[in-house]
Tab-separated table of C-alpha atoms in Angstrom:
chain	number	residue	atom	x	y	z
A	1356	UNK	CA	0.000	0.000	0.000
A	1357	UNK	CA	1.393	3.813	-0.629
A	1358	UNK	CA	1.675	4.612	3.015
A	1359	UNK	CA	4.269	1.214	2.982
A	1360	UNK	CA	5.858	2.633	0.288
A	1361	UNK	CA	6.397	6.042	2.041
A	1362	UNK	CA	7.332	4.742	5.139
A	1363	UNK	CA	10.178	2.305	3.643
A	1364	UNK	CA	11.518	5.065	1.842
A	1365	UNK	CA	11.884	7.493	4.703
A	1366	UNK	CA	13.881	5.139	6.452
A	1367	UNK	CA	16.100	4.069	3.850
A	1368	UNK	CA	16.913	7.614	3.354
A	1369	UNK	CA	17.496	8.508	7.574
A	1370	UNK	CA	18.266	4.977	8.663
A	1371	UNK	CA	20.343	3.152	6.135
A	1372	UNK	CA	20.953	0.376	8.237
A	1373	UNK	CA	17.628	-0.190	9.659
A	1374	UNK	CA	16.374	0.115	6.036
A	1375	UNK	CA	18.268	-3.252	4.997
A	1376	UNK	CA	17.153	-4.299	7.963
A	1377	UNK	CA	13.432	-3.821	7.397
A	1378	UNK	CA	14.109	-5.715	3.799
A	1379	UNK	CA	14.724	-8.425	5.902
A	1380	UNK	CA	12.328	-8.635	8.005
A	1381	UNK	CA	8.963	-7.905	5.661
A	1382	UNK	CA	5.981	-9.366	7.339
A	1383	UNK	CA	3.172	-9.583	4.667
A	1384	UNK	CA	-0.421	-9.607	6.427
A	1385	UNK	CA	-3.681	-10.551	4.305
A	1386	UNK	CA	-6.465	-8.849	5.119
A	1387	UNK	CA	-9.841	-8.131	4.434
A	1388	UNK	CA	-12.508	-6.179	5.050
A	1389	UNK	CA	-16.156	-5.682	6.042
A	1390	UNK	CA	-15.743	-1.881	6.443
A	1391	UNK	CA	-12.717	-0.550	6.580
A	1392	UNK	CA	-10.744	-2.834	9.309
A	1393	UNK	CA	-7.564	-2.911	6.318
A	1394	UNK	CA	-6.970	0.829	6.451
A	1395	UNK	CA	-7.197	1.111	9.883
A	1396	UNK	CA	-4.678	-1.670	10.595
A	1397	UNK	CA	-2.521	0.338	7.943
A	1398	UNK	CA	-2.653	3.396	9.808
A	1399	UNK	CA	-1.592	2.261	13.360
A	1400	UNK	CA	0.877	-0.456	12.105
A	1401	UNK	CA	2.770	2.606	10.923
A	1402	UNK	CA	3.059	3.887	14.274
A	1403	UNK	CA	4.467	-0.135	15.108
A	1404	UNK	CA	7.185	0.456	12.340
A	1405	UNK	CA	8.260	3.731	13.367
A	1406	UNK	CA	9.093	2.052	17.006
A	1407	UNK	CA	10.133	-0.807	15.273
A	1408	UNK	CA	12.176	-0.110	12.810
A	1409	UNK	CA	13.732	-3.136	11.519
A	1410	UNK	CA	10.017	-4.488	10.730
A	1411	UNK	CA	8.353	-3.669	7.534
A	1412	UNK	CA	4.273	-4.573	7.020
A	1413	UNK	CA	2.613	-5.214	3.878
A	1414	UNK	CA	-0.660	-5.130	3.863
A	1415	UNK	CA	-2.236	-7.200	0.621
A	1416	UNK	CA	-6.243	-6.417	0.803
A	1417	UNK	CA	-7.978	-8.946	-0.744
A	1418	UNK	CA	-11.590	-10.004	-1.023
A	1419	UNK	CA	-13.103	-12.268	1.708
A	1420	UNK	CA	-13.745	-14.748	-1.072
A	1421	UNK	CA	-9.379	-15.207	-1.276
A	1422	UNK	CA	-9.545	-16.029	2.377
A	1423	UNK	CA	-11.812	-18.636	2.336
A	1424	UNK	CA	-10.579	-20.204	-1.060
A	1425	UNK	CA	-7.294	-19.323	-1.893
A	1426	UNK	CA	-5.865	-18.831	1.315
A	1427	UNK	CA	-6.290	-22.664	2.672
A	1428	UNK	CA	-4.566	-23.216	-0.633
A	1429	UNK	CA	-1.431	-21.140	-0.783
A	1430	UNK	CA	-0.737	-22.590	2.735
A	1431	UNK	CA	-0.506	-25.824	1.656
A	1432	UNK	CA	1.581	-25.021	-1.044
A	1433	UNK	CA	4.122	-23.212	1.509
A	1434	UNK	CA	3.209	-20.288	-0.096
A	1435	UNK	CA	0.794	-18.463	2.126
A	1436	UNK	CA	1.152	-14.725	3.982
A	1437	UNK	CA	2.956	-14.221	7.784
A	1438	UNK	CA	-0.680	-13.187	8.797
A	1439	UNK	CA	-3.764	-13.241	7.846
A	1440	UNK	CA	-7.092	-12.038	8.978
A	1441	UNK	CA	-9.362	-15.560	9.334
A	1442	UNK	CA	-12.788	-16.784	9.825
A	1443	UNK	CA	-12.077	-20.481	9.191
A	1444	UNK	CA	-10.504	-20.165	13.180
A	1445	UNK	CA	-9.874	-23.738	13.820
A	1446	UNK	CA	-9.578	-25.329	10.797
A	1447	UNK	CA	-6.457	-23.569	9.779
A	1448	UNK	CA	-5.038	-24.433	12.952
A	1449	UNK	CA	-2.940	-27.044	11.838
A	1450	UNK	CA	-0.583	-24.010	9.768
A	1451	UNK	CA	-0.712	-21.613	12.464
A	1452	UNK	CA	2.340	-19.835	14.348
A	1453	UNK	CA	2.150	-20.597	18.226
A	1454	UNK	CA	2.723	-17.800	20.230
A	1455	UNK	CA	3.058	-18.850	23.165
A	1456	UNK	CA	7.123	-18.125	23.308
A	1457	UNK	CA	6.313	-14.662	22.167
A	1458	UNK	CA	3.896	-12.814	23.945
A	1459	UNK	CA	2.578	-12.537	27.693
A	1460	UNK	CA	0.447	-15.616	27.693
A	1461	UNK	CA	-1.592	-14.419	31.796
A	1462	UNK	CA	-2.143	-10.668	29.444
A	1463	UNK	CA	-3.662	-13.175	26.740
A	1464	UNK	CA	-5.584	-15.331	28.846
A	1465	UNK	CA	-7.275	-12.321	30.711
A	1466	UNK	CA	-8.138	-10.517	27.872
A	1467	UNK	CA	-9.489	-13.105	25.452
A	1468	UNK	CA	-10.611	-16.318	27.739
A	1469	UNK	CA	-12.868	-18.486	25.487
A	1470	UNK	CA	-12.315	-16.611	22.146
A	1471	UNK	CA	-8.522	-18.547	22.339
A	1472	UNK	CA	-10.112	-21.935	21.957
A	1473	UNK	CA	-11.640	-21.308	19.331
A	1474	UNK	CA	-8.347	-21.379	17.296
A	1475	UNK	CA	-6.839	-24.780	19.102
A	1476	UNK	CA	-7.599	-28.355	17.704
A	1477	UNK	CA	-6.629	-31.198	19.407
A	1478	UNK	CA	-2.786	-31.201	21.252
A	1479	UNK	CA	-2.455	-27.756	19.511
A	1480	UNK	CA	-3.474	-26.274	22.516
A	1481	UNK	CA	-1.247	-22.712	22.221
A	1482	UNK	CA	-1.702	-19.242	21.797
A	1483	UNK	CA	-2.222	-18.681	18.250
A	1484	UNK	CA	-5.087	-16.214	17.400
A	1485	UNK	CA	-5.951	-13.041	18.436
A	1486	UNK	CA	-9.686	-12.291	18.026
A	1487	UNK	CA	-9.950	-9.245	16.465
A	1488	UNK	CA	-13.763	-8.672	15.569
A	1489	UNK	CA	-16.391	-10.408	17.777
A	1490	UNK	CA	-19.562	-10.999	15.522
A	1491	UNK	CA	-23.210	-12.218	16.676
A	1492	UNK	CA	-25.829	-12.828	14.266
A	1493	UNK	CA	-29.389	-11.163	14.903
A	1494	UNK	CA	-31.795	-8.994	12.989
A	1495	UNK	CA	-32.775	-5.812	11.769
A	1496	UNK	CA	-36.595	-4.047	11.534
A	1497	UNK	CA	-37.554	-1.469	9.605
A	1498	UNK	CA	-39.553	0.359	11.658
A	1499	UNK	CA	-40.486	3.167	9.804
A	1500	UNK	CA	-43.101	-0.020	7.775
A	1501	UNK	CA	-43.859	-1.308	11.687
A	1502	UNK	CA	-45.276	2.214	12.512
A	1503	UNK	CA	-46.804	2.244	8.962
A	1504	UNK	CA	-48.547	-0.602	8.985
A	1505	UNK	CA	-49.885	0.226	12.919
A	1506	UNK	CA	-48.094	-3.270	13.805
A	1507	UNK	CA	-46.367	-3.116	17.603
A	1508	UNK	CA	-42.802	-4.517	16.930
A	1509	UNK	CA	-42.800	-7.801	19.088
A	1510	UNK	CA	-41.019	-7.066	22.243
A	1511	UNK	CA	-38.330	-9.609	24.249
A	1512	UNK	CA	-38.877	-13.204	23.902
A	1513	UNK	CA	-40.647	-12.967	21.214
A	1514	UNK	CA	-40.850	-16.135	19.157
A	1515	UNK	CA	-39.789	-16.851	15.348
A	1516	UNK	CA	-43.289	-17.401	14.652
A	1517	UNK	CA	-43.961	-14.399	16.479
A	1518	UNK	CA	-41.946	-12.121	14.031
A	1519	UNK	CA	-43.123	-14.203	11.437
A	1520	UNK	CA	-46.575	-13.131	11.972
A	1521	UNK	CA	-45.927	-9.994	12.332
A	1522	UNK	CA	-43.598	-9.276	9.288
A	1523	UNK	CA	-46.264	-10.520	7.258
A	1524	UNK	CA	-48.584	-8.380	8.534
A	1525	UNK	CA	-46.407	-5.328	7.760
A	1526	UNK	CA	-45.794	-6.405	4.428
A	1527	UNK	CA	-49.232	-7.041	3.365
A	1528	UNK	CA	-50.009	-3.965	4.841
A	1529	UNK	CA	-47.352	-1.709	3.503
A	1530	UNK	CA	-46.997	-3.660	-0.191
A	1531	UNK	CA	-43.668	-4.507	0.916
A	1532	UNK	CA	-42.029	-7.155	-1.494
A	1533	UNK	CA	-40.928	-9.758	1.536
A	1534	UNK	CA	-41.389	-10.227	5.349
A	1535	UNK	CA	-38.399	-11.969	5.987
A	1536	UNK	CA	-34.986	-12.761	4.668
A	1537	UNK	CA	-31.982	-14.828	6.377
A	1538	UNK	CA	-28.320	-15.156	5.114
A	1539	UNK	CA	-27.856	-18.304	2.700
A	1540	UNK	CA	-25.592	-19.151	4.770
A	1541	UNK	CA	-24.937	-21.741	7.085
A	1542	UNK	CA	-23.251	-19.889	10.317
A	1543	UNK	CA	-26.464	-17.688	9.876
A	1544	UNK	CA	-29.246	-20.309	10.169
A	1545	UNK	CA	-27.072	-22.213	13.202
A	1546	UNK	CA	-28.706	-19.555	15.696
A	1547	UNK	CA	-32.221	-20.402	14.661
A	1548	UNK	CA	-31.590	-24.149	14.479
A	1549	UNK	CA	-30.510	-23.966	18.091
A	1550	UNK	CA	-32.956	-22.215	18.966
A	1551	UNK	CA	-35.381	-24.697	17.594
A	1552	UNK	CA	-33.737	-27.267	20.044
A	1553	UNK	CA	-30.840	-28.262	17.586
A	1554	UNK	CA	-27.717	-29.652	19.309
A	1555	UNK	CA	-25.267	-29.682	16.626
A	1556	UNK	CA	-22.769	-31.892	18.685
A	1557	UNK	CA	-25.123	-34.647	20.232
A	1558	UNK	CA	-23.889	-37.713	22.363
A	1559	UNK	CA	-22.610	-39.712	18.880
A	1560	UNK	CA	-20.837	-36.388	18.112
A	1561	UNK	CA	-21.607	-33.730	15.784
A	1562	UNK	CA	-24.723	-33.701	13.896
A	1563	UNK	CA	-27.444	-31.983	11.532
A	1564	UNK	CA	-30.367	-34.233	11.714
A	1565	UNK	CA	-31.510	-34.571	15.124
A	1566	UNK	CA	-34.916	-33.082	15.917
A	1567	UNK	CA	-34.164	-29.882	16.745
A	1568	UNK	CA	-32.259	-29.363	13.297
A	1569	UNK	CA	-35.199	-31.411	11.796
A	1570	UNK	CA	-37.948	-29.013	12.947
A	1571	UNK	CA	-36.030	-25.707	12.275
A	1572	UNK	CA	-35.386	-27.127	8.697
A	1573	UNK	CA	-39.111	-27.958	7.884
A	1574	UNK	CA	-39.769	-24.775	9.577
A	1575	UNK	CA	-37.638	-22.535	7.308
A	1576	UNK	CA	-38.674	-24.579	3.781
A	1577	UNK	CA	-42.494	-23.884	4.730
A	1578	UNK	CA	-41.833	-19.879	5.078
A	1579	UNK	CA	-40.244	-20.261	1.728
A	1580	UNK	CA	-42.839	-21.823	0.500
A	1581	UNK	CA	-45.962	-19.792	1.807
A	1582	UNK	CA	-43.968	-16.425	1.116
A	1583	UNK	CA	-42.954	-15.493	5.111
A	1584	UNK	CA	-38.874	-15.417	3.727
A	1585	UNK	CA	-37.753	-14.127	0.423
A	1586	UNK	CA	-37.202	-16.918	-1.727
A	1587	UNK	CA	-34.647	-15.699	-3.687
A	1588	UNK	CA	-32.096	-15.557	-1.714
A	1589	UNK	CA	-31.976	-19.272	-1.125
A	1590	UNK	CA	-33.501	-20.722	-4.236
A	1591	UNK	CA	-31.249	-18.514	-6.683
A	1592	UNK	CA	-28.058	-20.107	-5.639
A	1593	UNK	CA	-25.795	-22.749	-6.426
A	1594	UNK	CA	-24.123	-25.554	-4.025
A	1595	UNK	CA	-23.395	-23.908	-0.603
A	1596	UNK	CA	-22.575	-20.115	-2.393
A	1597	UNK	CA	-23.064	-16.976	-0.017
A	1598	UNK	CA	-25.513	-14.462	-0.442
A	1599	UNK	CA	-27.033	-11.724	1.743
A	1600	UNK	CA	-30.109	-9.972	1.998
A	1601	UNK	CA	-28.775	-6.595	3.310
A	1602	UNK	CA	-29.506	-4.673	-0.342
A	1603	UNK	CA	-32.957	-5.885	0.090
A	1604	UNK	CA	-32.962	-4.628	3.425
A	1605	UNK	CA	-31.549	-0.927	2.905
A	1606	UNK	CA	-33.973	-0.624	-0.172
A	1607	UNK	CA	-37.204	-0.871	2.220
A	1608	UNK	CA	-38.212	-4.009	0.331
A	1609	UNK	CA	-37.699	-6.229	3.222
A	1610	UNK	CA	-39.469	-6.047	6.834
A	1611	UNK	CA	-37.038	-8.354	9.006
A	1612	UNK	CA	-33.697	-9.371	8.197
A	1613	UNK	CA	-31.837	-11.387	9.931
A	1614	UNK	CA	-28.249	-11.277	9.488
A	1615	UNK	CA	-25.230	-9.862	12.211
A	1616	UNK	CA	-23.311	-6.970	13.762
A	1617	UNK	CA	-21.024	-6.803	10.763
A	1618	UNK	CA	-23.808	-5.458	9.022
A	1619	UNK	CA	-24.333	-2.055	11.172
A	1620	UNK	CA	-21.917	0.312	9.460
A	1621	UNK	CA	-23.504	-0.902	6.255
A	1622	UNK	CA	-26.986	0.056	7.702
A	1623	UNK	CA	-25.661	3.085	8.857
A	1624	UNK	CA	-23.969	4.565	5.603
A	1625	UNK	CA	-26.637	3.337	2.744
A	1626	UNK	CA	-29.771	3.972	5.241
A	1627	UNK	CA	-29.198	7.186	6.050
A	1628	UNK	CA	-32.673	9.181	6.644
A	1629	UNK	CA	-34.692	6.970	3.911
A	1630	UNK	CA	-36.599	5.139	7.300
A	1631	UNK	CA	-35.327	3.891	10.700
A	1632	UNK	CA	-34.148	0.627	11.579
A	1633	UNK	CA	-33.805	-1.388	14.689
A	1634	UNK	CA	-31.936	-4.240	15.614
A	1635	UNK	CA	-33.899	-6.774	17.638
A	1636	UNK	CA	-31.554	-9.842	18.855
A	1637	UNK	CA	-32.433	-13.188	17.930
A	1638	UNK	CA	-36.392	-14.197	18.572
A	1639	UNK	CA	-36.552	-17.369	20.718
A	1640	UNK	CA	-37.529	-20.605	19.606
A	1641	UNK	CA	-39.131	-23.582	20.706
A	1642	UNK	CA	-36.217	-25.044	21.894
A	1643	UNK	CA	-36.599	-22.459	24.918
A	1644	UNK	CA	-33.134	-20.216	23.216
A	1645	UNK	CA	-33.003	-17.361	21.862
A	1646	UNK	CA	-29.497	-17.789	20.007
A	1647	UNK	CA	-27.313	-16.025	17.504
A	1648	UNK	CA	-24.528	-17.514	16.617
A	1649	UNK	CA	-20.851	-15.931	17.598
A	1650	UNK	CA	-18.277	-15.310	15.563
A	1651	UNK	CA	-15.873	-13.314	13.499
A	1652	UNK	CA	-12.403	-13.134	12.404
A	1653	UNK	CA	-9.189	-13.138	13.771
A	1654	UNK	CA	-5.539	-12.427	13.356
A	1655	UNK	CA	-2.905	-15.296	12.892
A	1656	UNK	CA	0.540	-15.839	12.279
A	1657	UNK	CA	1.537	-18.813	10.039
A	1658	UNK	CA	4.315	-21.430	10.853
A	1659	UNK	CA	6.188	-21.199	7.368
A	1660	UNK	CA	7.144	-17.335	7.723
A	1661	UNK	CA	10.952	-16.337	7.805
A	1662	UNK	CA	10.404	-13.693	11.312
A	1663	UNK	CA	8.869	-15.411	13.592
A	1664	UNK	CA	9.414	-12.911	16.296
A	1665	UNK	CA	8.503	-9.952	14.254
A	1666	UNK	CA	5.150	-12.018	13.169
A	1667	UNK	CA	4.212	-12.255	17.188
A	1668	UNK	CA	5.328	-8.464	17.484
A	1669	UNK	CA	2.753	-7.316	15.236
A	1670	UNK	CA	0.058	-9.715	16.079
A	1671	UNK	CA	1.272	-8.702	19.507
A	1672	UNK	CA	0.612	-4.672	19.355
A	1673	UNK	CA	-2.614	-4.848	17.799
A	1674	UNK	CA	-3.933	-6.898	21.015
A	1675	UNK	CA	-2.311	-4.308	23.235
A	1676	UNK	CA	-5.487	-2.710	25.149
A	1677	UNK	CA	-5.301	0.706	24.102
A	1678	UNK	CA	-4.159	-0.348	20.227
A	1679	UNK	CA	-7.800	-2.627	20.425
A	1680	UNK	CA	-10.108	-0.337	21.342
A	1681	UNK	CA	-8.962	2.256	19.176
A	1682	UNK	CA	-9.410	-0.252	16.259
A	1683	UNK	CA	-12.232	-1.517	17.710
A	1684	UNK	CA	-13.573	2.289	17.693
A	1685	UNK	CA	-12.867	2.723	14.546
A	1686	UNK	CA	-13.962	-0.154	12.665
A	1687	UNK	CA	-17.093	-0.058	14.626
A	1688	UNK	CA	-16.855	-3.581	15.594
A	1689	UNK	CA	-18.051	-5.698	18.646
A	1690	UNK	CA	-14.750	-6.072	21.063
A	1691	UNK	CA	-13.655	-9.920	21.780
A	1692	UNK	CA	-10.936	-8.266	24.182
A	1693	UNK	CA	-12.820	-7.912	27.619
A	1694	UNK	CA	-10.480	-5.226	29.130
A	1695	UNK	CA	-12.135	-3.338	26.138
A	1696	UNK	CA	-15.546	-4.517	26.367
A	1697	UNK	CA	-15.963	-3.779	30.022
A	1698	UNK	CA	-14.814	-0.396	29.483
A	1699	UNK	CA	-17.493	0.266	27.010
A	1700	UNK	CA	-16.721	1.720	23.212
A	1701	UNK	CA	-17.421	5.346	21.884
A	1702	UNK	CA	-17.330	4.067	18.155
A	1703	UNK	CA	-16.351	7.362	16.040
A	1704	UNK	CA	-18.652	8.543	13.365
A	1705	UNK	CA	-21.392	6.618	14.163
A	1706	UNK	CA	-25.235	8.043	14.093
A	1707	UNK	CA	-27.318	7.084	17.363
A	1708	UNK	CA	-28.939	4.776	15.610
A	1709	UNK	CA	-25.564	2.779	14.720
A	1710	UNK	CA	-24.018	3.299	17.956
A	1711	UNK	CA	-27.616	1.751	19.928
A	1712	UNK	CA	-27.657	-1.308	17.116
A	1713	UNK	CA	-24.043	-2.008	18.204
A	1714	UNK	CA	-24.870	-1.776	21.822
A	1715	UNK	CA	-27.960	-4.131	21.147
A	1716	UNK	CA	-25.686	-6.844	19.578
A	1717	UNK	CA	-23.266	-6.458	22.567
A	1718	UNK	CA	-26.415	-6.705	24.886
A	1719	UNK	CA	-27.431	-10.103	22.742
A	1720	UNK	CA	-23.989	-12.243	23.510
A	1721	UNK	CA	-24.965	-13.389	27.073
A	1722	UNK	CA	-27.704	-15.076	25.329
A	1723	UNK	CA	-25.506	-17.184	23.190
A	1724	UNK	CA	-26.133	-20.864	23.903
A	1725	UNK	CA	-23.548	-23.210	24.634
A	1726	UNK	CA	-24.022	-25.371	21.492
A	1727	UNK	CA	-23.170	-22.157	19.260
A	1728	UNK	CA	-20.453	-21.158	21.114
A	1729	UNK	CA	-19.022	-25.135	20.379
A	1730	UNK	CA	-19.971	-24.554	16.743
A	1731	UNK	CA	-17.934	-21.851	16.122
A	1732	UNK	CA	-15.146	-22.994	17.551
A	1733	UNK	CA	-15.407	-26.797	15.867
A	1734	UNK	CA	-12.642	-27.194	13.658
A	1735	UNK	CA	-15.048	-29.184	11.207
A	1736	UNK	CA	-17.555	-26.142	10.811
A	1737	UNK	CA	-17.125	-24.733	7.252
A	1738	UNK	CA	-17.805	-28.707	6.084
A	1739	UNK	CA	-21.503	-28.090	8.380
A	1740	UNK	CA	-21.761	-24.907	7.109
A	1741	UNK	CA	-22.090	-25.881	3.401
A	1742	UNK	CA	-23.825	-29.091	3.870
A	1743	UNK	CA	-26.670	-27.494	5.385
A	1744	UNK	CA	-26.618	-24.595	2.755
A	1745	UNK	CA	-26.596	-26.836	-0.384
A	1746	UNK	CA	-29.094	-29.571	0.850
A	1747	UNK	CA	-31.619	-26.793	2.342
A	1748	UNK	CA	-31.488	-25.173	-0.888
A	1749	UNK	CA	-32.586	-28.462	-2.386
A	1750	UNK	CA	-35.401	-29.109	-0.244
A	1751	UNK	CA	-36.509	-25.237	-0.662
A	1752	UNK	CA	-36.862	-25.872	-4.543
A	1753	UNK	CA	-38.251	-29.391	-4.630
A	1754	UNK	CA	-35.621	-31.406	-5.361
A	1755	UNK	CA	-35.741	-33.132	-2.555
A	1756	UNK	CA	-38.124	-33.555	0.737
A	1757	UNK	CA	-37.222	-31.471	4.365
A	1758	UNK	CA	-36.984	-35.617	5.419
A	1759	UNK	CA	-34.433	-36.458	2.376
A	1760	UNK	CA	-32.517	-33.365	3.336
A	1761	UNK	CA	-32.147	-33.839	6.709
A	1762	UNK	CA	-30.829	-37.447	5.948
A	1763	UNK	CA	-29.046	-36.111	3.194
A	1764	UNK	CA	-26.584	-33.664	5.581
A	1765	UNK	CA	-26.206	-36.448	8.086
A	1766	UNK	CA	-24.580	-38.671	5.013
A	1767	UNK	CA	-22.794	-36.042	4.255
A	1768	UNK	CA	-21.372	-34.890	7.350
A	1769	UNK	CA	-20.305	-38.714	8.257
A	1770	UNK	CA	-18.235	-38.632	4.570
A	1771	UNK	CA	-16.414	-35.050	5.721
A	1772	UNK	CA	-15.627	-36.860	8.725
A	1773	UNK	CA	-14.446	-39.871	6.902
A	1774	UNK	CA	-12.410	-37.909	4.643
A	1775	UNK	CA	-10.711	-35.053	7.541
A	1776	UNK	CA	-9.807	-38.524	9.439
């Protein structure tokens, strides 16, 4: 990036020395964003070279899709980044750097508690990620169509048949094109499948067809097919492909959406004055939870880079407290670092609006059952993820029964095991 560029080239011309020295010690870091997480980590990693001047960082912005495919690739090749910024958190574990030699493991272990095992598998059991955007999944309302339509937004504990109801009351009041639209996406429909009583890792280990999963699946395929969720969105994809709702959303053609924090800034920017939105958790199901699903990315060091040390140094400053929170701040994300998050965050350039949806999303985590907090942390999740995406999609457009789905995944999830054994 030009800011690298800059930097290098004032210290080659004061600091001839440390110059070489930074040539030696390039760490490249692969990043993405949801908002604008890469620039920020460009701006204060300057402030980490000028202190450390024998360290140079690269930042290569890429689009999430690299991550997720090519990523996973290049490191098996030996020809991946130093860092990266993941989602995949355990199931890369197997490349990461361990930290543990590195950094103050008692700073680590007080500041980011559970969020660390979600990045260890088996005897990898070290210090290897530092979470550096806590997600949860929950929805948005457009309340300017509640107030419209004279319909009383459902209040806490409300049910998903209770929103249900009442988005397609809105709609059919309002002419809105759809009451309801989920994420295809198979960390976004884990919430409501807990919620429905789903286990996800049951006594034989994990699994996608026990009844919980079973209900929430014949659940969701009957709101596609009576109208309740915007069929779309599911039916006009391929295999176990992503694709949001949020366009839907900020275009008023869409009541409830349920999707996650991430999506706030995006709310906040394209919204603007055209109505007023909400965010309003997860509703509860009749599994007695009311669920999102936690998540996020993280930033890790990889075992095949050349500086070790000055890999752990960087990953090292951005969990620093006061680093964190002004990231945090800026990115206008939810903070996995609990110094941070019991301090509270003023996020910067945020309307009221934005700053009470992030607030609401923070307020949502203690309701986070213990299944999805396993889930995201289950080195075997992407595999879950897209079974459940591809062979819902198939029962939503008739190609095969809720029943033959359901048995479908659990084939399926027994030949990923198979295969990762």
């Amino acid at each position: 990036m030009t800011s690298k560029i800059m930097m290098t080239t004032a210290l080659a011309g004061v600091l001839g020395l440390a110059a070489s020295m930074a040539s030696a010690q390039e760490v490249r870091f692969m990043c993405y964003s949801d908002g604008n997480e890469c620039e920020v980590y460009d701006d204060v990693l300057s402030r980490f070279e000028a202190d450390n001047p024998g360290i140079d960082v690269v930042i290569d912005v890429v689009p999430y899709q690299a991550i997720v495919e090519n990523l996973p690739v290049q490191l098996a090749a030996g020809t991946g980044p130093d860092i990266a910024k993941v989602t995949d958190l355990g199931g890369l574990n197997e490349y990461y750097l361990d930290l543990t030699d590195y950094v103050d493991t008692d700073y680590w272990d007080a500041s980011f508690a559970d969020t660390l095992n979600w990045y260890r598998v088996g005897d990898r059991q070290g210090y290897y990620g530092m979470h550096s955007q806590l997600t949860i999944t929950g929805a948005f309302a457009n309340a300017t169509l509640f107030e419209q339509a004279g319909v009383e937004l459902p209040g806490a504990g409300a049910t998903w048949d209770d929103w249900a109801a009442a988005s397609r009351a809105v709609a059919e009041a309002t002419g809105t094109d759809f009451p309801m639209a989920i994420d295809r996406s198979g960390h976004r429909v884990a919430g409501p499948a807990v919620s429905y009583g789903a286990a996800l890792n049951g006594p034989d280990g994990p699994t996608l067809s026990d009844d919980g999963f079973a209900a929430f699946a014949t659940q969701f395929v009957a709101w596609h097919d009576d109208g309740t969720i915007a069929r779309d969105v599911w039916a006009g994809q391929g295999g176990s492909t992503y694709r949001d709702a949020a366009q839907e959303f900020i275009n008023g053609e869409l009541v409830f959406y349920y999707s996650g924090s991430w999506q706030v800034g995006r709310m906040d920017e394209n919204v603007g004055d055209f109505f007023d939105w909400q965010v309003v958790g997860s509703p509860c199901g009749p599994g007695g939870a009311c669920s999102g699903m936690p998540g996020g990315a993280g930033i890790v060091g990889f075992e095949q880079t050349e500086h070790p040390e000055a890999v752990a140094a960087v990953i090292d400053y951005l969990a620093s407290e006061e680093i964190y929170a002004e990231v945090t701040a800026r990115t206008r994300n939810l903070p996995a670092h609990l110094g941070v998050a019991s301090a509270g965050v003023e996020y910067e350039g945020v309307s009221p609006a934005a700053q009470a949806a992030l607030n609401g999303f923070a307020a949502a985590l203690p309701d986070v059952a213990p299944a999805a907090f396993w889930y995201q942390g289950y080195a075997g999740n992407r595999a879950m993820y897209g079974i459940t995406v591809e062979r819902l999609s198939q029962a939503i457009v008739g190609e095969l029964s809720v029943e033959e789905a359901v048995a479908r995944m659990e084939e399926d999830l027994a030949a990923a095991m198979a295969e990762t054994n």
